[in-house]
Short mmCIF file of N, CA, C and O in Angstrom, two decimals:
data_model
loop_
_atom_site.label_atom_id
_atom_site.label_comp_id
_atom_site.label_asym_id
_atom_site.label_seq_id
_atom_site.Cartn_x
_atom_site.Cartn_y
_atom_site.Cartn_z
N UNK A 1 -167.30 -9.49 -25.24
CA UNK A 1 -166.14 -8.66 -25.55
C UNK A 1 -165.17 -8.74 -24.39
O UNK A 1 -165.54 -8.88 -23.23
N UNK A 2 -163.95 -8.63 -24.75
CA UNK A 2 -163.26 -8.89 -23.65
C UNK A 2 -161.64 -8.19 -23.88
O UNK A 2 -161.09 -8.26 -24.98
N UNK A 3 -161.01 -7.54 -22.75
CA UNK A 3 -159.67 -7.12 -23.06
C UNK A 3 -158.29 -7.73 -23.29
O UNK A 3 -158.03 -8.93 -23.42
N UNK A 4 -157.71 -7.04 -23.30
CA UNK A 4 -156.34 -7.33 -24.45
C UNK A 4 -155.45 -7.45 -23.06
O UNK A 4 -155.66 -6.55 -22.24
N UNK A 5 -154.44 -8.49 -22.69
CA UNK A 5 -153.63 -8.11 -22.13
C UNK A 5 -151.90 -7.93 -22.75
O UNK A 5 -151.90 -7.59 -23.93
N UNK A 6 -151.23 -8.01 -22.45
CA UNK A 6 -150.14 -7.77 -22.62
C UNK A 6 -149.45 -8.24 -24.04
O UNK A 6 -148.97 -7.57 -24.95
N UNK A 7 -149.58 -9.55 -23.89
CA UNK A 7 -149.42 -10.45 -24.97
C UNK A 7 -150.69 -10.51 -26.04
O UNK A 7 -150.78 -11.40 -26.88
N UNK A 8 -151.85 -9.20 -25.88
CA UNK A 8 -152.30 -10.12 -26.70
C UNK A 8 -153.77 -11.34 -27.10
O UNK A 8 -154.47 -11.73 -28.04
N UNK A 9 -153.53 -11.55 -25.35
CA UNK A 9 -154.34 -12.52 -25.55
C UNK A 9 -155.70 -11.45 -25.16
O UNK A 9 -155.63 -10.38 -24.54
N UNK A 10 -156.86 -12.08 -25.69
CA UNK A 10 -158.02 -11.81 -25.18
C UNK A 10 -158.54 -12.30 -23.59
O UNK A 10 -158.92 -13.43 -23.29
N UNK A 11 -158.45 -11.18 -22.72
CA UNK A 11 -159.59 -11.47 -21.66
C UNK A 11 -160.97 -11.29 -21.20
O UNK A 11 -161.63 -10.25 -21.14
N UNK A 12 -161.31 -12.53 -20.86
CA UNK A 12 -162.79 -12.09 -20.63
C UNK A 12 -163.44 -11.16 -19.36
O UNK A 12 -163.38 -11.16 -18.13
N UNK A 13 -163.79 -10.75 -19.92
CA UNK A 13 -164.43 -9.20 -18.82
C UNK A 13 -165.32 -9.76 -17.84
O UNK A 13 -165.49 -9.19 -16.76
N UNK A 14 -166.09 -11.16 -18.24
CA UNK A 14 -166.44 -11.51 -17.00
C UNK A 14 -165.89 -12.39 -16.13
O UNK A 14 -166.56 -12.63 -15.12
N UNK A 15 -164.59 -13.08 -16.30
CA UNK A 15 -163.68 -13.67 -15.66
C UNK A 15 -163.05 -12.53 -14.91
O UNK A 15 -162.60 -12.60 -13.77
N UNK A 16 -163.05 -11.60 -15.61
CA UNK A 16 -161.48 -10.91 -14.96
C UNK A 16 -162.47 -9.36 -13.50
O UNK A 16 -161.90 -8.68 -12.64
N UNK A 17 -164.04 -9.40 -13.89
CA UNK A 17 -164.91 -9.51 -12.64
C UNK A 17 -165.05 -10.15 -11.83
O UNK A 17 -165.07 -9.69 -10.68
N UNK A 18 -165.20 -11.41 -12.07
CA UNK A 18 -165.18 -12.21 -10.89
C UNK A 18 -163.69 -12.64 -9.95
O UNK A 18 -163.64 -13.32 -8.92
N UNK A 19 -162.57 -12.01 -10.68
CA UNK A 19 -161.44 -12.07 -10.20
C UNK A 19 -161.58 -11.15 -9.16
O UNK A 19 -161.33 -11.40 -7.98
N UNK A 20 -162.06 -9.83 -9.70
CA UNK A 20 -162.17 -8.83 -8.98
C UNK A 20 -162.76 -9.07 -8.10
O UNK A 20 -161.99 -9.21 -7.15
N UNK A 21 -164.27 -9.29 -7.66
CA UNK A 21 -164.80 -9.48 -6.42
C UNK A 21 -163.97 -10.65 -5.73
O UNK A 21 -163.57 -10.29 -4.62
N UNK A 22 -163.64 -11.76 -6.03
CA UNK A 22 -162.78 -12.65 -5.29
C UNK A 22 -161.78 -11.87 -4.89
O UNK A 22 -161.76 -12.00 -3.66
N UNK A 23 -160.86 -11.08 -5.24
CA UNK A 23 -159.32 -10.69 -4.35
C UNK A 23 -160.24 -9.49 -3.33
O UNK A 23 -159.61 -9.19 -2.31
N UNK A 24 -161.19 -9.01 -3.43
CA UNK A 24 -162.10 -8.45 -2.74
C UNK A 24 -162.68 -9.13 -1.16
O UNK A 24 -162.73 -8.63 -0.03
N UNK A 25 -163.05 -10.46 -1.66
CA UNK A 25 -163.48 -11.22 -1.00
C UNK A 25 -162.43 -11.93 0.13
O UNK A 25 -162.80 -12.31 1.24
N UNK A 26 -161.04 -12.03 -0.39
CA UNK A 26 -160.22 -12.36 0.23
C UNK A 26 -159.72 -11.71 0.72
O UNK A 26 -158.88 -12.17 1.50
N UNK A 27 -159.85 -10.29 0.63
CA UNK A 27 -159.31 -8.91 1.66
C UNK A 27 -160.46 -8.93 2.78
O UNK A 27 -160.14 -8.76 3.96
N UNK A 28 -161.31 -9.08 2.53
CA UNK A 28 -162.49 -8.46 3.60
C UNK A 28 -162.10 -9.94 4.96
O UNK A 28 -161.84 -9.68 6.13
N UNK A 29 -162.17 -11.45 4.38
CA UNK A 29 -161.80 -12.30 5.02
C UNK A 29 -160.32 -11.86 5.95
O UNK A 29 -159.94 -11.87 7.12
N UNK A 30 -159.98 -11.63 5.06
CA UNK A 30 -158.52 -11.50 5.99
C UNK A 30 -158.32 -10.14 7.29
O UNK A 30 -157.58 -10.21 8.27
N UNK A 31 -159.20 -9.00 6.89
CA UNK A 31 -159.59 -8.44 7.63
C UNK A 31 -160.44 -8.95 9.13
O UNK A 31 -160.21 -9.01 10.34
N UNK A 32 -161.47 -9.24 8.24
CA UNK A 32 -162.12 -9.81 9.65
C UNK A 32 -161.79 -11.08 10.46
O UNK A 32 -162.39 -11.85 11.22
N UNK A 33 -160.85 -10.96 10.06
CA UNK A 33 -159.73 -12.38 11.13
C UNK A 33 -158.92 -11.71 11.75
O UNK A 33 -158.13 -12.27 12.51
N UNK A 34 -158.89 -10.38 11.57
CA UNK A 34 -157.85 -9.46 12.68
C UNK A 34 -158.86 -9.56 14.19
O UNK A 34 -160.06 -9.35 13.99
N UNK A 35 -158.61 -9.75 15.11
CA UNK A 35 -159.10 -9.16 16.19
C UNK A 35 -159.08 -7.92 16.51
O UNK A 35 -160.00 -7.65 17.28
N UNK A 36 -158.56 -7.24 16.30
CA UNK A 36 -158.31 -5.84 16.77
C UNK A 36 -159.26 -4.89 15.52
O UNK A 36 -159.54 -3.71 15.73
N UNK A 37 -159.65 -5.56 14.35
CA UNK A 37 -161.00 -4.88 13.45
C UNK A 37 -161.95 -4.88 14.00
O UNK A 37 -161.95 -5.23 15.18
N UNK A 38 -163.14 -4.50 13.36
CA UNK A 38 -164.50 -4.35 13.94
C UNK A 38 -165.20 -4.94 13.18
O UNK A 38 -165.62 -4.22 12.28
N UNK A 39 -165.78 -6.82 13.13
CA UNK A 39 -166.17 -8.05 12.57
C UNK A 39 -167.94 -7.05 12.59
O UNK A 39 -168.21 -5.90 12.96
N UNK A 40 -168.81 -8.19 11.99
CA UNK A 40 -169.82 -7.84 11.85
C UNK A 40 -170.58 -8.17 12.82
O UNK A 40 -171.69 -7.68 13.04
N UNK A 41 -169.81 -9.37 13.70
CA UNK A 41 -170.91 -9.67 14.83
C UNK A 41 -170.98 -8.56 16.00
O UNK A 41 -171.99 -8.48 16.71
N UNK A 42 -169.69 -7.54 16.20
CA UNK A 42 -169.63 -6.48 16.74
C UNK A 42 -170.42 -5.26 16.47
O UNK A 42 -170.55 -4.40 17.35
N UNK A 43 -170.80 -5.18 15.65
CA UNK A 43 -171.80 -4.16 15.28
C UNK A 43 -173.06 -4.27 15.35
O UNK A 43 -174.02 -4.52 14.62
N UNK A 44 -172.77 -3.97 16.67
CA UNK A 44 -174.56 -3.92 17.67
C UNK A 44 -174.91 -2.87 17.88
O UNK A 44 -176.06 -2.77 18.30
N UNK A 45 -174.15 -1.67 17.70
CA UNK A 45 -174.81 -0.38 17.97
C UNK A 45 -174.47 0.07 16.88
O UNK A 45 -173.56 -0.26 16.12
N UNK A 46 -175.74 1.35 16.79
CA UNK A 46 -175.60 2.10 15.31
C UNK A 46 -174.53 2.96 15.11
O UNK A 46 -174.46 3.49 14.00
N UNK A 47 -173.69 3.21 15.93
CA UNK A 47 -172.01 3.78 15.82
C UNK A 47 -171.10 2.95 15.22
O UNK A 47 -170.24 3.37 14.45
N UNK A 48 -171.29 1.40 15.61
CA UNK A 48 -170.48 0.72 14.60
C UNK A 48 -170.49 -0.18 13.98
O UNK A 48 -169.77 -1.17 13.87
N UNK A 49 -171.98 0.44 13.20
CA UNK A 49 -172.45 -0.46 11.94
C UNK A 49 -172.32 1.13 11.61
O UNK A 49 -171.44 0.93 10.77
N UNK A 50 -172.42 2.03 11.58
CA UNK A 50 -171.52 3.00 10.71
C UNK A 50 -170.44 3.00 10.39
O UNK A 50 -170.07 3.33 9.26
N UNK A 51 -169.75 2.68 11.24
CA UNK A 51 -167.88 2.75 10.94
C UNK A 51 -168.08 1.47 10.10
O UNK A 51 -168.07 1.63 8.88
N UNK A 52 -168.32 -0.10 10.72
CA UNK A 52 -168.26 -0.55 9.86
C UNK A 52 -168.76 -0.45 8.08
O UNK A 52 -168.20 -1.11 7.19
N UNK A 53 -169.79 0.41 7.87
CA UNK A 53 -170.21 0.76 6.95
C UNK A 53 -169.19 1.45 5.99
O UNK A 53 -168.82 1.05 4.89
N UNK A 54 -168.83 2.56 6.65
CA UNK A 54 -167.72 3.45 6.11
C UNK A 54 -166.40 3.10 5.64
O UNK A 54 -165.67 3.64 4.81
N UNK A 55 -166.22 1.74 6.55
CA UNK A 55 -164.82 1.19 6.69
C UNK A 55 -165.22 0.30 5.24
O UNK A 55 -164.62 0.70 4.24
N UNK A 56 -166.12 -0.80 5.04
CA UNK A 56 -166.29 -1.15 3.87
C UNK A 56 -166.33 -0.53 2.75
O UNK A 56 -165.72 -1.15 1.89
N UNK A 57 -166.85 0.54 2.36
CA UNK A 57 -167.45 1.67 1.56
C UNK A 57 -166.26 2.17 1.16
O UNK A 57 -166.34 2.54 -0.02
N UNK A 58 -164.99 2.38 1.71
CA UNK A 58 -163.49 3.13 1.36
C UNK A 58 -162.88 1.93 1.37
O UNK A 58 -161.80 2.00 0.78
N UNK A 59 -163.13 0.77 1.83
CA UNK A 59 -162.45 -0.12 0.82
C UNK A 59 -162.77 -0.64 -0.54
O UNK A 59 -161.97 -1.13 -1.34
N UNK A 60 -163.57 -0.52 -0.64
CA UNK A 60 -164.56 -0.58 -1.87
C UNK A 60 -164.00 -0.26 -3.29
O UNK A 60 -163.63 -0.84 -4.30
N UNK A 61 -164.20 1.30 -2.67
CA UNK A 61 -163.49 2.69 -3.24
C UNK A 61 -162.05 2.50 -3.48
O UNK A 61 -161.73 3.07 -4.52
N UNK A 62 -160.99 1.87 -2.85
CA UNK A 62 -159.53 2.00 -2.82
C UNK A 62 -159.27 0.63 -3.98
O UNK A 62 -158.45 0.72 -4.89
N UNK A 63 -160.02 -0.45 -3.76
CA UNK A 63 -159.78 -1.71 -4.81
C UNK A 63 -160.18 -1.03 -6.03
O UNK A 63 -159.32 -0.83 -6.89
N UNK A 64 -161.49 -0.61 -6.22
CA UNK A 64 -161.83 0.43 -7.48
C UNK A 64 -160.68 1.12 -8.17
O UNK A 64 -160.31 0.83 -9.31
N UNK A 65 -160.07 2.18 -7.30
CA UNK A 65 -159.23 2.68 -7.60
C UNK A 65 -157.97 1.78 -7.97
O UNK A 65 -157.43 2.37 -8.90
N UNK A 66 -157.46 0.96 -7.76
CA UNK A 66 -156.66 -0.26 -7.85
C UNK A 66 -156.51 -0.84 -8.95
O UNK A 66 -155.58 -1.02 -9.74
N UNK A 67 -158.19 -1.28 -8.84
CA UNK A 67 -158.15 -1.55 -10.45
C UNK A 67 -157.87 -0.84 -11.82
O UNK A 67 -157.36 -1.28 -12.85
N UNK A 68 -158.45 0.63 -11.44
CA UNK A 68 -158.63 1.05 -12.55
C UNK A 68 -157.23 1.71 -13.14
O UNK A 68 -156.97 2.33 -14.18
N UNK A 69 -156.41 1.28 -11.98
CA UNK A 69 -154.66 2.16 -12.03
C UNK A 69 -154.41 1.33 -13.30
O UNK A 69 -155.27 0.56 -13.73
N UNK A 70 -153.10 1.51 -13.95
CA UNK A 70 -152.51 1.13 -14.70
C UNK A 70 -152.06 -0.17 -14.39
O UNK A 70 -152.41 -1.23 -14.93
N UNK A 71 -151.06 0.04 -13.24
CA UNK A 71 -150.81 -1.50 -12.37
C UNK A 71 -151.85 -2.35 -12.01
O UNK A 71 -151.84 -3.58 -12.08
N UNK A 72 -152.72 -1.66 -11.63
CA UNK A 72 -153.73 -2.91 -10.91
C UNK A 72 -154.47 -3.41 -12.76
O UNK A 72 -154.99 -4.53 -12.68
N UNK A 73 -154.53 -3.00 -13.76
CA UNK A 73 -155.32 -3.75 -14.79
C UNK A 73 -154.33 -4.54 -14.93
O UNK A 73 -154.60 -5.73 -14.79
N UNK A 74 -153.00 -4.20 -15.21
CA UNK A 74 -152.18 -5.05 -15.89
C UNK A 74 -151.69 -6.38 -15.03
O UNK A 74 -151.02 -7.31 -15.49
N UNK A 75 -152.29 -6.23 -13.37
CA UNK A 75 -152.04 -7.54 -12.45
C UNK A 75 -153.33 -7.82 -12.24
O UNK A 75 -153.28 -8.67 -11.35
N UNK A 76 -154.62 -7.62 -12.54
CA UNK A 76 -155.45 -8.08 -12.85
C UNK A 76 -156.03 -9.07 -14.13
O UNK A 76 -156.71 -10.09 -14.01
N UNK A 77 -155.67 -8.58 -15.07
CA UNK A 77 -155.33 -9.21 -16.93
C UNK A 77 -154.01 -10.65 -16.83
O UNK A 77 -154.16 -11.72 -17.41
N UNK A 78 -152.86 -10.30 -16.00
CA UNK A 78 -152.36 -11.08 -16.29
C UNK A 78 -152.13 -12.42 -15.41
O UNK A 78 -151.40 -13.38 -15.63
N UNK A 79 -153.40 -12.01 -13.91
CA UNK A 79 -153.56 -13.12 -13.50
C UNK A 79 -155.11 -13.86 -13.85
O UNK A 79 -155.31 -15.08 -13.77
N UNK A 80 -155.96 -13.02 -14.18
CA UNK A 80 -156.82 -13.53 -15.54
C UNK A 80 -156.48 -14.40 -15.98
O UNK A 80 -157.05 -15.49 -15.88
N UNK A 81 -154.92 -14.08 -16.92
CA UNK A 81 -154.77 -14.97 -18.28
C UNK A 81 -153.88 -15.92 -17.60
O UNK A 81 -152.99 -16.37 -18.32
N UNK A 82 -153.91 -16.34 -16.31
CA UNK A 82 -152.83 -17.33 -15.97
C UNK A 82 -153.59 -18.44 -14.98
O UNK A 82 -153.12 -19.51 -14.58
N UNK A 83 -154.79 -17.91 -14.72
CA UNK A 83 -155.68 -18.91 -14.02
C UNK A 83 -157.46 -19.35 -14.41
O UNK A 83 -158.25 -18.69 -15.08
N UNK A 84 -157.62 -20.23 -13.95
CA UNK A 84 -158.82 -20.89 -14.94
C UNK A 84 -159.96 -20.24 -13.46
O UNK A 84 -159.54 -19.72 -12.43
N UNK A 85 -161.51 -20.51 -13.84
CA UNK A 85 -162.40 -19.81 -13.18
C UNK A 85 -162.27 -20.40 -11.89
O UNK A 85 -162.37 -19.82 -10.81
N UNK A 86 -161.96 -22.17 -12.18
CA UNK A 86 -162.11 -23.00 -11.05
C UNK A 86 -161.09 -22.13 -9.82
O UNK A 86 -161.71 -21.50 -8.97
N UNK A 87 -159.94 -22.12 -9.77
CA UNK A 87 -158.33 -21.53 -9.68
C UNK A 87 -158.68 -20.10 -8.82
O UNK A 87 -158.27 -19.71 -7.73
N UNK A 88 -159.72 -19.46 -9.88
CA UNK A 88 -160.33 -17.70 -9.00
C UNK A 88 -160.88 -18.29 -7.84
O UNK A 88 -160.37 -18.27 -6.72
N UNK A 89 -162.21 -18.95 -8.23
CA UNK A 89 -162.81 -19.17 -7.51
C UNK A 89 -162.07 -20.19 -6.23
O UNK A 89 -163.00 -20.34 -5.44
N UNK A 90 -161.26 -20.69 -5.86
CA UNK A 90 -160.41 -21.56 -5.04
C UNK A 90 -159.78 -20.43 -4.32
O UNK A 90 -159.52 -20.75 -3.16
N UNK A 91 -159.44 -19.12 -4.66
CA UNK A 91 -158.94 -18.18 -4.12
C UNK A 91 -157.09 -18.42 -4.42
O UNK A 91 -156.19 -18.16 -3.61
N UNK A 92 -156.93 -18.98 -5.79
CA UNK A 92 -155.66 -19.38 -6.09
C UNK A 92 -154.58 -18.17 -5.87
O UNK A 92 -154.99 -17.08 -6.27
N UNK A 93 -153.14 -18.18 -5.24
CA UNK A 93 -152.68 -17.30 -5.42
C UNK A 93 -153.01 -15.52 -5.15
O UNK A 93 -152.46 -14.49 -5.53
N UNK A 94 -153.95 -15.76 -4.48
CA UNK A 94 -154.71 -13.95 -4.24
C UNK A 94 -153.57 -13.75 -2.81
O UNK A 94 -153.56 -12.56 -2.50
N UNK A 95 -152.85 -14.41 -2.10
CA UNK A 95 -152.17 -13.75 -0.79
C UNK A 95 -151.25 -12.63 -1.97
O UNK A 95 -151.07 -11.48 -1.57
N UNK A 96 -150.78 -12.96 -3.19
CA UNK A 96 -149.97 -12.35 -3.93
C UNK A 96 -150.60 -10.62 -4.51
O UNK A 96 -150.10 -9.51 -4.69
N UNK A 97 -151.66 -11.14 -4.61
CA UNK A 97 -152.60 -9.92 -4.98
C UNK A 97 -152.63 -9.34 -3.90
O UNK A 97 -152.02 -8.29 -3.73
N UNK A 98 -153.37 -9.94 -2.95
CA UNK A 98 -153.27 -8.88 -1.48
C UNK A 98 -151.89 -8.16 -1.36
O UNK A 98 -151.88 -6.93 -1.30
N UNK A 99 -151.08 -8.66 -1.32
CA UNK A 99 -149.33 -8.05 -1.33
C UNK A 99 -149.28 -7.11 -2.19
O UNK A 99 -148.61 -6.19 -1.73
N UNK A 100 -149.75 -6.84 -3.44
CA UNK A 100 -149.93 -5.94 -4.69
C UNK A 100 -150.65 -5.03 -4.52
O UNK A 100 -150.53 -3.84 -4.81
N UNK A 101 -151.49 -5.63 -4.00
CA UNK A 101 -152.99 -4.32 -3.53
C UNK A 101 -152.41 -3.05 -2.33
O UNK A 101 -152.32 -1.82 -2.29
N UNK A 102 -152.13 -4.17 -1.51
CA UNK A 102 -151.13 -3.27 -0.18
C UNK A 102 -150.58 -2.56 -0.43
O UNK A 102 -150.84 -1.43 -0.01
N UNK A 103 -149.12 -2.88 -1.56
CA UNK A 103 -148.58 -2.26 -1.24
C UNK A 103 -148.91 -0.70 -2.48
O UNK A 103 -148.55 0.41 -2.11
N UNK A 104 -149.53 -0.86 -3.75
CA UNK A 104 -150.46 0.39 -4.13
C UNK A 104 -151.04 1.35 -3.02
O UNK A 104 -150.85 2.56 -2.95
N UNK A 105 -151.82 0.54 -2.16
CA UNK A 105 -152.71 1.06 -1.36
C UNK A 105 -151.48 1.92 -0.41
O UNK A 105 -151.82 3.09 -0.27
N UNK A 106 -150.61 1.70 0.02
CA UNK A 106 -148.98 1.80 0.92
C UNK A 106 -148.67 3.27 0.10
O UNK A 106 -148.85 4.39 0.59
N UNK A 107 -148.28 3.04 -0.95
CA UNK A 107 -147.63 4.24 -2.01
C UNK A 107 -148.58 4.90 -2.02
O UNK A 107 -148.40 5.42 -0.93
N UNK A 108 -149.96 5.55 -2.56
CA UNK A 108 -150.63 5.86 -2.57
C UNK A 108 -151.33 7.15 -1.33
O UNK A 108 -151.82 8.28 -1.46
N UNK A 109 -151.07 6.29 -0.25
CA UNK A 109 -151.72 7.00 1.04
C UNK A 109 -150.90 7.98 1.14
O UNK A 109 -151.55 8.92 1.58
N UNK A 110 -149.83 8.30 0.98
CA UNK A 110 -148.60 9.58 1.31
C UNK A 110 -148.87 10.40 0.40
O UNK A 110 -148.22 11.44 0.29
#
């Protein structure tokens, strides 16, 4: 079974999951290429493999929320219906999603 986007077309619910963990996957990457974050090889003490814990855990939570917005299904569905699994999986086009995600995540926090 799979959802309807805009036009119509049928999407598949497990494509448009694995979309999801990929723009997921490409946030956490892009994170931990900041220097100034707290990477996993830094978390040697149990203070910050908590934060890091926490810090994952509310991002988690905020893409969740993302998705389940109105905006985030309808830029989720319609980059679904515009790219093939190979394309997700390549990490096609997700700097655009990250930009989308942000700036939800941006509006949101106030």
């Amino acid at each position: 079974m799979g959802f309807e986007n805009e036009k119509n077309k049928s999407v598949d619910s497990e494509k448009l999951r694995l979309a999801e963990s990929f723009v997921q996957l490409n946030h956490a990457n892009i994170l931990t290429k900041n220097p100034e974050r707290l990477s996993p090889t830094q978390a040697d003490s149990e203070s910050n493999r908590t934060l890091l814990t926490e810090e994952t855990q509310a991002s988690g939570e905020d893409f969740r929320t993302w998705f389940n917005s109105p905006d985030g299904k309808a830029i989720m569905r319609d980059y679904v219906s515009n790219h093939t699994i190979e394309q997700i999986g390549h990490f096609a086009d997700m700097e655009k999603l990250e930009e989308l995600y942000l700036q939800y995540r941006n509006r949101t926090l106030h």
